[in-house]
Amino acid sequence: MENQFRRKIDSHITSLPEGDAQFQKFNTSPYVLLIHARNRSYTRISEIENDILPAKQFSSMETSAGRMVEEVALPVYGWECVASEMHTSNSALDGRKIEQRLLRLATLKSGPRCLNDEMSENFADAILNHYRAWSQEANRTRLDFTYGVLYGTPMTSNKKDWHILRNIREKRGGVLTVDPADRWNCAFQERGISVDVTVRIGLDWWEHLGGPNCFIEVFSALIRACIAPGTPDPAAHQYVIADLHDIVSTASVGRDYNVSLLQRSQLPWLFLIARHFCDELAE
């Protein structure tokens, strides 16, 4: 995975907007530009220019990062990527795994707050309108559909993903076999086909994909692909972000702790990434 991630990331980096980019392609807000300038006490255009390019690069990377992770990680764990062509029965799918008696399906989103009410209803409609086509194509009458979120926790979700389940209940309440009230899944049975629908966020998704070690396997590969071993920040370094020191501190890691998977200087990066998958820190 490390080498595959590195190849895809390097390819994406070469396509990011650089110094020769055109301002009209940045889609900036004039109000945000002025408020940001006021916040930083800028007086020269060259000062804000230094902030615009990284902001655009972050936006571009966020858009493509999810798809990159799908294309590398899904096949490693026995899933196939699905071409999500618009206006087809597969438009809501990103991954599929055909097992002996079960068809596993997944749609994946990069973060826990990607949906609005309209999108939630569209996903529910896609499941209800196309489960028969998915069943017939794979010759399976048991379907397990996952709305997977690549990072976050249920607490950080805006709950629009849960509304997929609520919409299924409202549209097919008479055939429900598992009600989604106070839970992150539901199920229905219709036309001889049983369908389980589950919202899996962060660690829940990665464990579903590849078992309990999947998260650390994927993110160790990503860190190794992106972060070269080097000299970490000193233990006493004062970060501008108030809680960042506590997040990335390796003080609790014994000096004799050493594994070949990640170098000690890469551990703060692992902690920084892991913070996106929990609601609070604990020793």
PDB file of C-alpha atoms in Angstrom:
ATOM      1  CA  MET A   1       0.000   0.000   0.000  1.00  0.00           C
ATOM      2  CA  GLU A   2       2.816   2.386   0.818  1.00  0.00           C
ATOM      3  CA  ASN A   3       4.179   2.362  -2.729  1.00  0.00           C
ATOM      4  CA  GLN A   4       0.730   2.618  -4.292  1.00  0.00           C
ATOM      5  CA  PHE A   5      -0.171   5.566  -2.061  1.00  0.00           C
ATOM      6  CA  ARG A   6       3.129   7.275  -2.858  1.00  0.00           C
ATOM      7  CA  ARG A   7       2.627   6.920  -6.615  1.00  0.00           C
ATOM      8  CA  LYS A   8      -0.906   8.304  -6.500  1.00  0.00           C
ATOM      9  CA  ILE A   9       0.014  11.126  -4.129  1.00  0.00           C
ATOM     10  CA  ASP A  10       3.002  12.174  -6.234  1.00  0.00           C
ATOM     11  CA  SER A  11       0.812  12.169  -9.331  1.00  0.00           C
ATOM     12  CA  HIS A  12      -1.760  14.332  -7.583  1.00  0.00           C
ATOM     13  CA  ILE A  13       0.851  16.772  -6.277  1.00  0.00           C
ATOM     14  CA  THR A  14       2.055  17.484  -9.796  1.00  0.00           C
ATOM     15  CA  SER A  15      -1.490  18.506 -10.755  1.00  0.00           C
ATOM     16  CA  LEU A  16      -2.003  20.937  -7.874  1.00  0.00           C
ATOM     17  CA  PRO A  17      -2.257  24.652  -8.700  1.00  0.00           C
ATOM     18  CA  GLU A  18       1.135  26.343  -8.535  1.00  0.00           C
ATOM     19  CA  GLY A  19       2.492  29.831  -8.961  1.00  0.00           C
ATOM     20  CA  ASP A  20       1.333  30.034 -12.590  1.00  0.00           C
ATOM     21  CA  ALA A  21      -2.323  29.440 -11.655  1.00  0.00           C
ATOM     22  CA  GLN A  22      -4.940  31.980 -12.737  1.00  0.00           C
ATOM     23  CA  PHE A  23      -6.694  33.937  -9.979  1.00  0.00           C
ATOM     24  CA  GLN A  24     -10.119  33.460 -11.580  1.00  0.00           C
ATOM     25  CA  LYS A  25      -9.815  29.698 -11.056  1.00  0.00           C
ATOM     26  CA  PHE A  26      -9.485  30.001  -7.275  1.00  0.00           C
ATOM     27  CA  ASN A  27     -13.168  30.810  -6.650  1.00  0.00           C
ATOM     28  CA  THR A  28     -12.320  33.053  -3.717  1.00  0.00           C
ATOM     29  CA  SER A  29     -14.907  35.045  -1.771  1.00  0.00           C
ATOM     30  CA  PRO A  30     -14.219  38.796  -1.737  1.00  0.00           C
ATOM     31  CA  TYR A  31     -15.708  38.995   1.753  1.00  0.00           C
ATOM     32  CA  VAL A  32     -13.441  36.268   3.100  1.00  0.00           C
ATOM     33  CA  LEU A  33     -10.400  37.892   1.500  1.00  0.00           C
ATOM     34  CA  LEU A  34     -11.111  41.200   3.256  1.00  0.00           C
ATOM     35  CA  ILE A  35     -11.979  39.638   6.622  1.00  0.00           C
ATOM     36  CA  HIS A  36      -8.832  37.497   6.493  1.00  0.00           C
ATOM     37  CA  ALA A  37      -6.760  40.572   5.626  1.00  0.00           C
ATOM     38  CA  ARG A  38      -8.274  42.433   8.576  1.00  0.00           C
ATOM     39  CA  ASN A  39      -7.587  39.494  10.886  1.00  0.00           C
ATOM     40  CA  ARG A  40      -3.917  39.396   9.832  1.00  0.00           C
ATOM     41  CA  SER A  41      -3.555  43.208   9.561  1.00  0.00           C
ATOM     42  CA  TYR A  42      -2.424  42.870   5.955  1.00  0.00           C
ATOM     43  CA  THR A  43      -1.760  45.995   3.903  1.00  0.00           C
ATOM     44  CA  ARG A  44      -0.270  44.457   0.749  1.00  0.00           C
ATOM     45  CA  ILE A  45      -1.801  42.096  -1.816  1.00  0.00           C
ATOM     46  CA  SER A  46       1.398  40.041  -1.782  1.00  0.00           C
ATOM     47  CA  GLU A  47       0.671  39.112   1.843  1.00  0.00           C
ATOM     48  CA  ILE A  48      -2.702  37.570   1.156  1.00  0.00           C
ATOM     49  CA  GLU A  49      -1.428  35.931  -2.030  1.00  0.00           C
ATOM     50  CA  ASN A  50       0.787  33.752   0.152  1.00  0.00           C
ATOM     51  CA  ASP A  51      -2.333  32.378   1.864  1.00  0.00           C
ATOM     52  CA  ILE A  52      -4.569  31.884  -1.187  1.00  0.00           C
ATOM     53  CA  LEU A  53      -2.492  29.202  -2.907  1.00  0.00           C
ATOM     54  CA  PRO A  54      -2.184  26.827   0.081  1.00  0.00           C
ATOM     55  CA  ALA A  55      -5.920  27.241   0.766  1.00  0.00           C
ATOM     56  CA  LYS A  56      -6.725  26.236  -2.805  1.00  0.00           C
ATOM     57  CA  GLN A  57      -4.327  23.302  -2.617  1.00  0.00           C
ATOM     58  CA  PHE A  58      -5.996  22.054   0.576  1.00  0.00           C
ATOM     59  CA  SER A  59      -9.382  22.244  -1.127  1.00  0.00           C
ATOM     60  CA  SER A  60      -8.141  20.403  -4.189  1.00  0.00           C
ATOM     61  CA  MET A  61      -6.492  17.683  -2.120  1.00  0.00           C
ATOM     62  CA  GLU A  62      -9.603  17.143   0.004  1.00  0.00           C
ATOM     63  CA  THR A  63     -11.676  16.600  -3.120  1.00  0.00           C
ATOM     64  CA  SER A  64      -9.419  13.889  -4.523  1.00  0.00           C
ATOM     65  CA  ALA A  65      -8.010  12.287  -1.347  1.00  0.00           C
ATOM     66  CA  GLY A  66     -11.057  10.122  -0.691  1.00  0.00           C
ATOM     67  CA  ARG A  67     -11.041   8.619  -4.155  1.00  0.00           C
ATOM     68  CA  MET A  68      -7.313   7.956  -3.949  1.00  0.00           C
ATOM     69  CA  VAL A  69      -7.726   6.066  -0.676  1.00  0.00           C
ATOM     70  CA  GLU A  70     -10.594   4.037  -2.153  1.00  0.00           C
ATOM     71  CA  GLU A  71      -8.594   3.022  -5.216  1.00  0.00           C
ATOM     72  CA  VAL A  72      -5.648   1.814  -3.141  1.00  0.00           C
ATOM     73  CA  ALA A  73      -7.266   0.347  -0.017  1.00  0.00           C
ATOM     74  CA  LEU A  74     -10.368  -1.404  -1.360  1.00  0.00           C
ATOM     75  CA  PRO A  75      -8.542  -3.958  -3.569  1.00  0.00           C
ATOM     76  CA  VAL A  76      -6.039  -4.758  -0.798  1.00  0.00           C
ATOM     77  CA  TYR A  77      -8.905  -6.040   1.352  1.00  0.00           C
ATOM     78  CA  GLY A  78     -10.672  -7.991  -1.355  1.00  0.00           C
ATOM     79  CA  TRP A  79     -13.122  -5.351  -2.532  1.00  0.00           C
ATOM     80  CA  GLU A  80     -13.450  -3.995  -6.052  1.00  0.00           C
ATOM     81  CA  CYS A  81     -13.875  -0.347  -6.957  1.00  0.00           C
ATOM     82  CA  VAL A  82     -17.136   0.450  -8.716  1.00  0.00           C
ATOM     83  CA  ALA A  83     -17.296   3.020 -11.492  1.00  0.00           C
ATOM     84  CA  SER A  84     -19.923   5.415 -10.135  1.00  0.00           C
ATOM     85  CA  GLU A  85     -21.380   6.515 -13.459  1.00  0.00           C
ATOM     86  CA  MET A  86     -24.134   9.086 -13.127  1.00  0.00           C
ATOM     87  CA  HIS A  87     -27.739   8.089 -13.789  1.00  0.00           C
ATOM     88  CA  THR A  88     -27.028   4.359 -13.504  1.00  0.00           C
ATOM     89  CA  SER A  89     -27.851   1.816 -10.807  1.00  0.00           C
ATOM     90  CA  ASN A  90     -24.216   2.051  -9.665  1.00  0.00           C
ATOM     91  CA  SER A  91     -24.098   5.835  -9.277  1.00  0.00           C
ATOM     92  CA  ALA A  92     -24.329   5.530  -5.468  1.00  0.00           C
ATOM     93  CA  LEU A  93     -21.636   2.841  -5.212  1.00  0.00           C
ATOM     94  CA  ASP A  94     -17.887   3.083  -4.697  1.00  0.00           C
ATOM     95  CA  GLY A  95     -17.016  -0.454  -3.600  1.00  0.00           C
ATOM     96  CA  ARG A  96     -18.335  -4.006  -3.865  1.00  0.00           C
ATOM     97  CA  LYS A  97     -17.381  -7.413  -2.513  1.00  0.00           C
ATOM     98  CA  ILE A  98     -19.207 -10.573  -3.550  1.00  0.00           C
ATOM     99  CA  GLU A  99     -19.060 -13.270  -0.890  1.00  0.00           C
ATOM    100  CA  GLN A 100     -20.454 -16.797  -0.959  1.00  0.00           C
ATOM    101  CA  ARG A 101     -23.924 -15.851   0.242  1.00  0.00           C
ATOM    102  CA  LEU A 102     -23.724 -12.096   0.614  1.00  0.00           C
ATOM    103  CA  LEU A 103     -23.146  -9.015  -1.519  1.00  0.00           C
ATOM    104  CA  ARG A 104     -21.336  -6.230   0.306  1.00  0.00           C
ATOM    105  CA  LEU A 105     -21.693  -2.719  -1.101  1.00  0.00           C
ATOM    106  CA  ALA A 106     -20.314   0.620   0.019  1.00  0.00           C
ATOM    107  CA  THR A 107     -20.477   4.277  -0.792  1.00  0.00           C
ATOM    108  CA  LEU A 108     -17.644   6.284   0.748  1.00  0.00           C
ATOM    109  CA  LYS A 109     -17.360   9.906   1.810  1.00  0.00           C
ATOM    110  CA  SER A 110     -14.193  11.657   2.878  1.00  0.00           C
ATOM    111  CA  GLY A 111     -15.559  13.238   6.065  1.00  0.00           C
ATOM    112  CA  PRO A 112     -18.377  13.164   8.636  1.00  0.00           C
ATOM    113  CA  ARG A 113     -20.196  16.298   7.493  1.00  0.00           C
ATOM    114  CA  CYS A 114     -20.467  15.799   3.741  1.00  0.00           C
ATOM    115  CA  LEU A 115     -24.241  15.454   3.404  1.00  0.00           C
ATOM    116  CA  ASN A 116     -27.243  17.736   3.380  1.00  0.00           C
ATOM    117  CA  ASP A 117     -30.915  16.760   3.594  1.00  0.00           C
ATOM    118  CA  GLU A 118     -31.342  16.421  -0.164  1.00  0.00           C
ATOM    119  CA  MET A 119     -28.288  14.166  -0.501  1.00  0.00           C
ATOM    120  CA  SER A 120     -29.477  11.974   2.379  1.00  0.00           C
ATOM    121  CA  GLU A 121     -32.792  11.425   0.654  1.00  0.00           C
ATOM    122  CA  ASN A 122     -31.039  10.729  -2.651  1.00  0.00           C
ATOM    123  CA  PHE A 123     -28.969   7.963  -1.051  1.00  0.00           C
ATOM    124  CA  ALA A 124     -32.061   6.411   0.486  1.00  0.00           C
ATOM    125  CA  ASP A 125     -33.791   6.534  -2.904  1.00  0.00           C
ATOM    126  CA  ALA A 126     -30.756   4.973  -4.590  1.00  0.00           C
ATOM    127  CA  ILE A 127     -30.818   2.032  -2.184  1.00  0.00           C
ATOM    128  CA  LEU A 128     -34.572   1.513  -2.498  1.00  0.00           C
ATOM    129  CA  ASN A 129     -34.622   1.932  -6.276  1.00  0.00           C
ATOM    130  CA  HIS A 130     -31.574  -0.162  -7.151  1.00  0.00           C
ATOM    131  CA  TYR A 131     -31.227  -2.964  -4.593  1.00  0.00           C
ATOM    132  CA  ARG A 132     -32.972  -5.367  -6.977  1.00  0.00           C
ATOM    133  CA  ALA A 133     -30.567  -4.543  -9.809  1.00  0.00           C
ATOM    134  CA  TRP A 134     -27.581  -5.009  -7.465  1.00  0.00           C
ATOM    135  CA  SER A 135     -29.018  -8.322  -6.289  1.00  0.00           C
ATOM    136  CA  GLN A 136     -29.607  -9.604  -9.803  1.00  0.00           C
ATOM    137  CA  GLU A 137     -26.199  -8.542 -11.089  1.00  0.00           C
ATOM    138  CA  ALA A 138     -24.383 -10.414  -8.310  1.00  0.00           C
ATOM    139  CA  ASN A 139     -26.915 -13.262  -8.034  1.00  0.00           C
ATOM    140  CA  ARG A 140     -27.230 -12.698  -4.277  1.00  0.00           C
ATOM    141  CA  THR A 141     -30.401 -12.204  -2.233  1.00  0.00           C
ATOM    142  CA  ARG A 142     -28.637 -10.866   0.873  1.00  0.00           C
ATOM    143  CA  LEU A 143     -27.214  -7.350   0.593  1.00  0.00           C
ATOM    144  CA  ASP A 144     -25.135  -5.438   3.106  1.00  0.00           C
ATOM    145  CA  PHE A 145     -24.937  -1.729   2.163  1.00  0.00           C
ATOM    146  CA  THR A 146     -22.567   0.586   4.019  1.00  0.00           C
ATOM    147  CA  TYR A 147     -22.468   4.358   3.953  1.00  0.00           C
ATOM    148  CA  GLY A 148     -18.831   4.660   4.993  1.00  0.00           C
ATOM    149  CA  VAL A 149     -17.056   7.771   6.264  1.00  0.00           C
ATOM    150  CA  LEU A 150     -13.265   7.721   5.971  1.00  0.00           C
ATOM    151  CA  TYR A 151     -12.652   9.660   9.198  1.00  0.00           C
ATOM    152  CA  GLY A 152     -14.564  11.069  12.137  1.00  0.00           C
ATOM    153  CA  THR A 153     -16.860   9.648  14.815  1.00  0.00           C
ATOM    154  CA  PRO A 154     -20.645   9.471  15.217  1.00  0.00           C
ATOM    155  CA  MET A 155     -20.370  12.421  17.597  1.00  0.00           C
ATOM    156  CA  THR A 156     -18.699  14.621  14.959  1.00  0.00           C
ATOM    157  CA  SER A 157     -21.303  13.682  12.342  1.00  0.00           C
ATOM    158  CA  ASN A 158     -23.977  16.254  11.549  1.00  0.00           C
ATOM    159  CA  LYS A 159     -26.400  13.281  11.559  1.00  0.00           C
ATOM    160  CA  LYS A 160     -27.377  13.846   7.925  1.00  0.00           C
ATOM    161  CA  ASP A 161     -25.859  10.433   7.239  1.00  0.00           C
ATOM    162  CA  TRP A 162     -28.248   8.909   9.797  1.00  0.00           C
ATOM    163  CA  HIS A 163     -31.078  10.577   7.874  1.00  0.00           C
ATOM    164  CA  ILE A 164     -30.449   8.029   5.108  1.00  0.00           C
ATOM    165  CA  LEU A 165     -31.812   5.425   7.528  1.00  0.00           C
ATOM    166  CA  ARG A 166     -34.678   7.665   8.589  1.00  0.00           C
ATOM    167  CA  ASN A 167     -35.680   8.209   4.963  1.00  0.00           C
ATOM    168  CA  ILE A 168     -35.684   4.463   4.333  1.00  0.00           C
ATOM    169  CA  ARG A 169     -38.009   4.033   7.311  1.00  0.00           C
ATOM    170  CA  GLU A 170     -40.335   6.744   6.034  1.00  0.00           C
ATOM    171  CA  LYS A 171     -40.427   5.325   2.509  1.00  0.00           C
ATOM    172  CA  ARG A 172     -40.506   1.577   3.330  1.00  0.00           C
ATOM    173  CA  GLY A 173     -41.654   1.395   6.943  1.00  0.00           C
ATOM    174  CA  GLY A 174     -43.953  -1.528   6.208  1.00  0.00           C
ATOM    175  CA  VAL A 175     -41.115  -3.867   5.218  1.00  0.00           C
ATOM    176  CA  LEU A 176     -38.543  -2.887   7.883  1.00  0.00           C
ATOM    177  CA  THR A 177     -37.071  -5.757   9.869  1.00  0.00           C
ATOM    178  CA  VAL A 178     -34.731  -3.506  11.897  1.00  0.00           C
ATOM    179  CA  ASP A 179     -35.840   0.004  12.860  1.00  0.00           C
ATOM    180  CA  PRO A 180     -33.076   2.669  12.886  1.00  0.00           C
ATOM    181  CA  ALA A 181     -34.308   4.385  16.041  1.00  0.00           C
ATOM    182  CA  ASP A 182     -31.351   4.983  18.394  1.00  0.00           C
ATOM    183  CA  ARG A 183     -28.978   3.017  16.180  1.00  0.00           C
ATOM    184  CA  TRP A 184     -26.831   3.476  13.065  1.00  0.00           C
ATOM    185  CA  ASN A 185     -28.349   0.719  10.962  1.00  0.00           C
ATOM    186  CA  CYS A 186     -31.635  -0.560   9.630  1.00  0.00           C
ATOM    187  CA  ALA A 187     -32.818  -3.490   7.540  1.00  0.00           C
ATOM    188  CA  PHE A 188     -35.714  -4.370   5.288  1.00  0.00           C
ATOM    189  CA  GLN A 189     -36.905  -7.376   3.340  1.00  0.00           C
ATOM    190  CA  GLU A 190     -38.824  -7.099   0.086  1.00  0.00           C
ATOM    191  CA  ARG A 191     -39.325  -9.217  -3.043  1.00  0.00           C
ATOM    192  CA  GLY A 192     -37.319 -12.052  -1.526  1.00  0.00           C
ATOM    193  CA  ILE A 193     -34.275  -9.828  -0.973  1.00  0.00           C
ATOM    194  CA  SER A 194     -32.973  -8.817   2.447  1.00  0.00           C
ATOM    195  CA  VAL A 195     -31.038  -5.565   2.714  1.00  0.00           C
ATOM    196  CA  ASP A 196     -29.007  -4.333   5.684  1.00  0.00           C
ATOM    197  CA  VAL A 197     -28.023  -0.657   5.620  1.00  0.00           C
ATOM    198  CA  THR A 198     -25.398   0.653   8.045  1.00  0.00           C
ATOM    199  CA  VAL A 199     -23.702   4.010   8.561  1.00  0.00           C
ATOM    200  CA  ARG A 200     -20.081   3.325   9.522  1.00  0.00           C
ATOM    201  CA  ILE A 201     -17.952   6.289  10.550  1.00  0.00           C
ATOM    202  CA  GLY A 202     -14.182   6.344  10.988  1.00  0.00           C
ATOM    203  CA  LEU A 203     -12.801   3.318  12.828  1.00  0.00           C
ATOM    204  CA  ASP A 204     -16.072   1.425  12.343  1.00  0.00           C
ATOM    205  CA  TRP A 205     -15.649   1.671   8.568  1.00  0.00           C
ATOM    206  CA  TRP A 206     -11.998   0.582   8.559  1.00  0.00           C
ATOM    207  CA  GLU A 207     -12.701  -2.415  10.784  1.00  0.00           C
ATOM    208  CA  HIS A 208     -15.597  -3.367   8.506  1.00  0.00           C
ATOM    209  CA  LEU A 209     -13.286  -3.157   5.508  1.00  0.00           C
ATOM    210  CA  GLY A 210     -10.289  -5.097   6.791  1.00  0.00           C
ATOM    211  CA  GLY A 211     -10.606  -6.127  10.415  1.00  0.00           C
ATOM    212  CA  PRO A 212      -9.267  -4.629  13.666  1.00  0.00           C
ATOM    213  CA  ASN A 213      -5.780  -3.886  12.261  1.00  0.00           C
ATOM    214  CA  CYS A 214      -7.002  -2.192   9.093  1.00  0.00           C
ATOM    215  CA  PHE A 215      -6.798   1.371  10.416  1.00  0.00           C
ATOM    216  CA  ILE A 216      -3.199   1.087  11.561  1.00  0.00           C
ATOM    217  CA  GLU A 217      -2.214  -0.766   8.381  1.00  0.00           C
ATOM    218  CA  VAL A 218      -3.684   1.890   6.083  1.00  0.00           C
ATOM    219  CA  PHE A 219      -2.413   4.899   7.992  1.00  0.00           C
ATOM    220  CA  SER A 220       1.032   3.475   8.619  1.00  0.00           C
ATOM    221  CA  ALA A 221       1.288   3.038   4.857  1.00  0.00           C
ATOM    222  CA  LEU A 222       0.048   6.596   4.272  1.00  0.00           C
ATOM    223  CA  ILE A 223       2.440   8.103   6.811  1.00  0.00           C
ATOM    224  CA  ARG A 224       5.379   6.163   5.384  1.00  0.00           C
ATOM    225  CA  ALA A 225       4.376   7.336   1.901  1.00  0.00           C
ATOM    226  CA  CYS A 226       4.149  10.993   2.908  1.00  0.00           C
ATOM    227  CA  ILE A 227       6.432  11.672   5.898  1.00  0.00           C
ATOM    228  CA  ALA A 228      10.135  10.905   5.781  1.00  0.00           C
ATOM    229  CA  PRO A 229      11.844  10.119   9.109  1.00  0.00           C
ATOM    230  CA  GLY A 230      13.502  13.222  10.486  1.00  0.00           C
ATOM    231  CA  THR A 231      13.895  15.392  13.553  1.00  0.00           C
ATOM    232  CA  PRO A 232      10.595  15.994  15.409  1.00  0.00           C
ATOM    233  CA  ASP A 233       9.641  19.217  17.149  1.00  0.00           C
ATOM    234  CA  PRO A 234      11.301  19.585  20.562  1.00  0.00           C
ATOM    235  CA  ALA A 235       9.185  18.385  23.475  1.00  0.00           C
ATOM    236  CA  ALA A 236       8.885  21.955  24.745  1.00  0.00           C
ATOM    237  CA  HIS A 237       7.803  23.416  21.402  1.00  0.00           C
ATOM    238  CA  GLN A 238       4.897  25.844  21.751  1.00  0.00           C
ATOM    239  CA  TYR A 239       2.292  25.343  19.023  1.00  0.00           C
ATOM    240  CA  VAL A 240      -0.116  28.131  18.097  1.00  0.00           C
ATOM    241  CA  ILE A 241      -3.075  25.708  18.244  1.00  0.00           C
ATOM    242  CA  ALA A 242      -3.728  25.353  21.965  1.00  0.00           C
ATOM    243  CA  ASP A 243      -4.305  21.594  22.248  1.00  0.00           C
ATOM    244  CA  LEU A 244      -1.912  20.457  19.524  1.00  0.00           C
ATOM    245  CA  HIS A 245       0.952  19.771  21.937  1.00  0.00           C
ATOM    246  CA  ASP A 246      -1.152  17.315  23.958  1.00  0.00           C
ATOM    247  CA  ILE A 247      -2.341  15.581  20.786  1.00  0.00           C
ATOM    248  CA  VAL A 248       1.088  14.909  19.271  1.00  0.00           C
ATOM    249  CA  SER A 249       3.166  14.509  22.432  1.00  0.00           C
ATOM    250  CA  THR A 250       5.165  11.264  22.629  1.00  0.00           C
ATOM    251  CA  ALA A 251       5.938  11.716  26.320  1.00  0.00           C
ATOM    252  CA  SER A 252       3.902   8.626  27.180  1.00  0.00           C
ATOM    253  CA  VAL A 253       5.860   6.484  24.692  1.00  0.00           C
ATOM    254  CA  GLY A 254       8.793   4.785  26.409  1.00  0.00           C
ATOM    255  CA  ARG A 255      12.222   5.562  25.027  1.00  0.00           C
ATOM    256  CA  ASP A 256      12.813   1.849  24.512  1.00  0.00           C
ATOM    257  CA  TYR A 257       9.707   1.542  22.350  1.00  0.00           C
ATOM    258  CA  ASN A 258      10.854   0.954  18.806  1.00  0.00           C
ATOM    259  CA  VAL A 259       9.110  -0.767  15.928  1.00  0.00           C
ATOM    260  CA  SER A 260      10.221  -0.916  12.324  1.00  0.00           C
ATOM    261  CA  LEU A 261       6.780   0.046  11.003  1.00  0.00           C
ATOM    262  CA  LEU A 262       7.113   3.722  11.922  1.00  0.00           C
ATOM    263  CA  GLN A 263      10.159   5.626  13.121  1.00  0.00           C
ATOM    264  CA  ARG A 264       9.845   7.530  16.376  1.00  0.00           C
ATOM    265  CA  SER A 265       9.828  10.874  14.551  1.00  0.00           C
ATOM    266  CA  GLN A 266       6.751   9.686  12.624  1.00  0.00           C
ATOM    267  CA  LEU A 267       4.734   8.844  15.749  1.00  0.00           C
ATOM    268  CA  PRO A 268       3.497  12.436  16.267  1.00  0.00           C
ATOM    269  CA  TRP A 269       2.016  12.232  12.776  1.00  0.00           C
ATOM    270  CA  LEU A 270       0.235   9.013  13.722  1.00  0.00           C
ATOM    271  CA  PHE A 271      -1.176  10.710  16.828  1.00  0.00           C
ATOM    272  CA  LEU A 272      -2.264  13.737  14.770  1.00  0.00           C
ATOM    273  CA  ILE A 273      -4.078  11.464  12.323  1.00  0.00           C
ATOM    274  CA  ALA A 274      -5.586   9.303  15.078  1.00  0.00           C
ATOM    275  CA  ARG A 275      -7.111  12.408  16.700  1.00  0.00           C
ATOM    276  CA  HIS A 276      -9.521  12.534  13.749  1.00  0.00           C
ATOM    277  CA  PHE A 277     -10.936   9.156  14.821  1.00  0.00           C
ATOM    278  CA  CYS A 278     -11.722   9.768  18.502  1.00  0.00           C
ATOM    279  CA  ASP A 279     -13.801  12.196  20.551  1.00  0.00           C
ATOM    280  CA  GLU A 280     -11.313  12.701  23.376  1.00  0.00           C
ATOM    281  CA  LEU A 281      -7.747  11.822  24.307  1.00  0.00           C
ATOM    282  CA  ALA A 282      -6.807   9.444  27.101  1.00  0.00           C
ATOM    283  CA  GLU A 283      -3.500   8.008  28.285  1.00  0.00           C
TER     284      GLU A 283
END
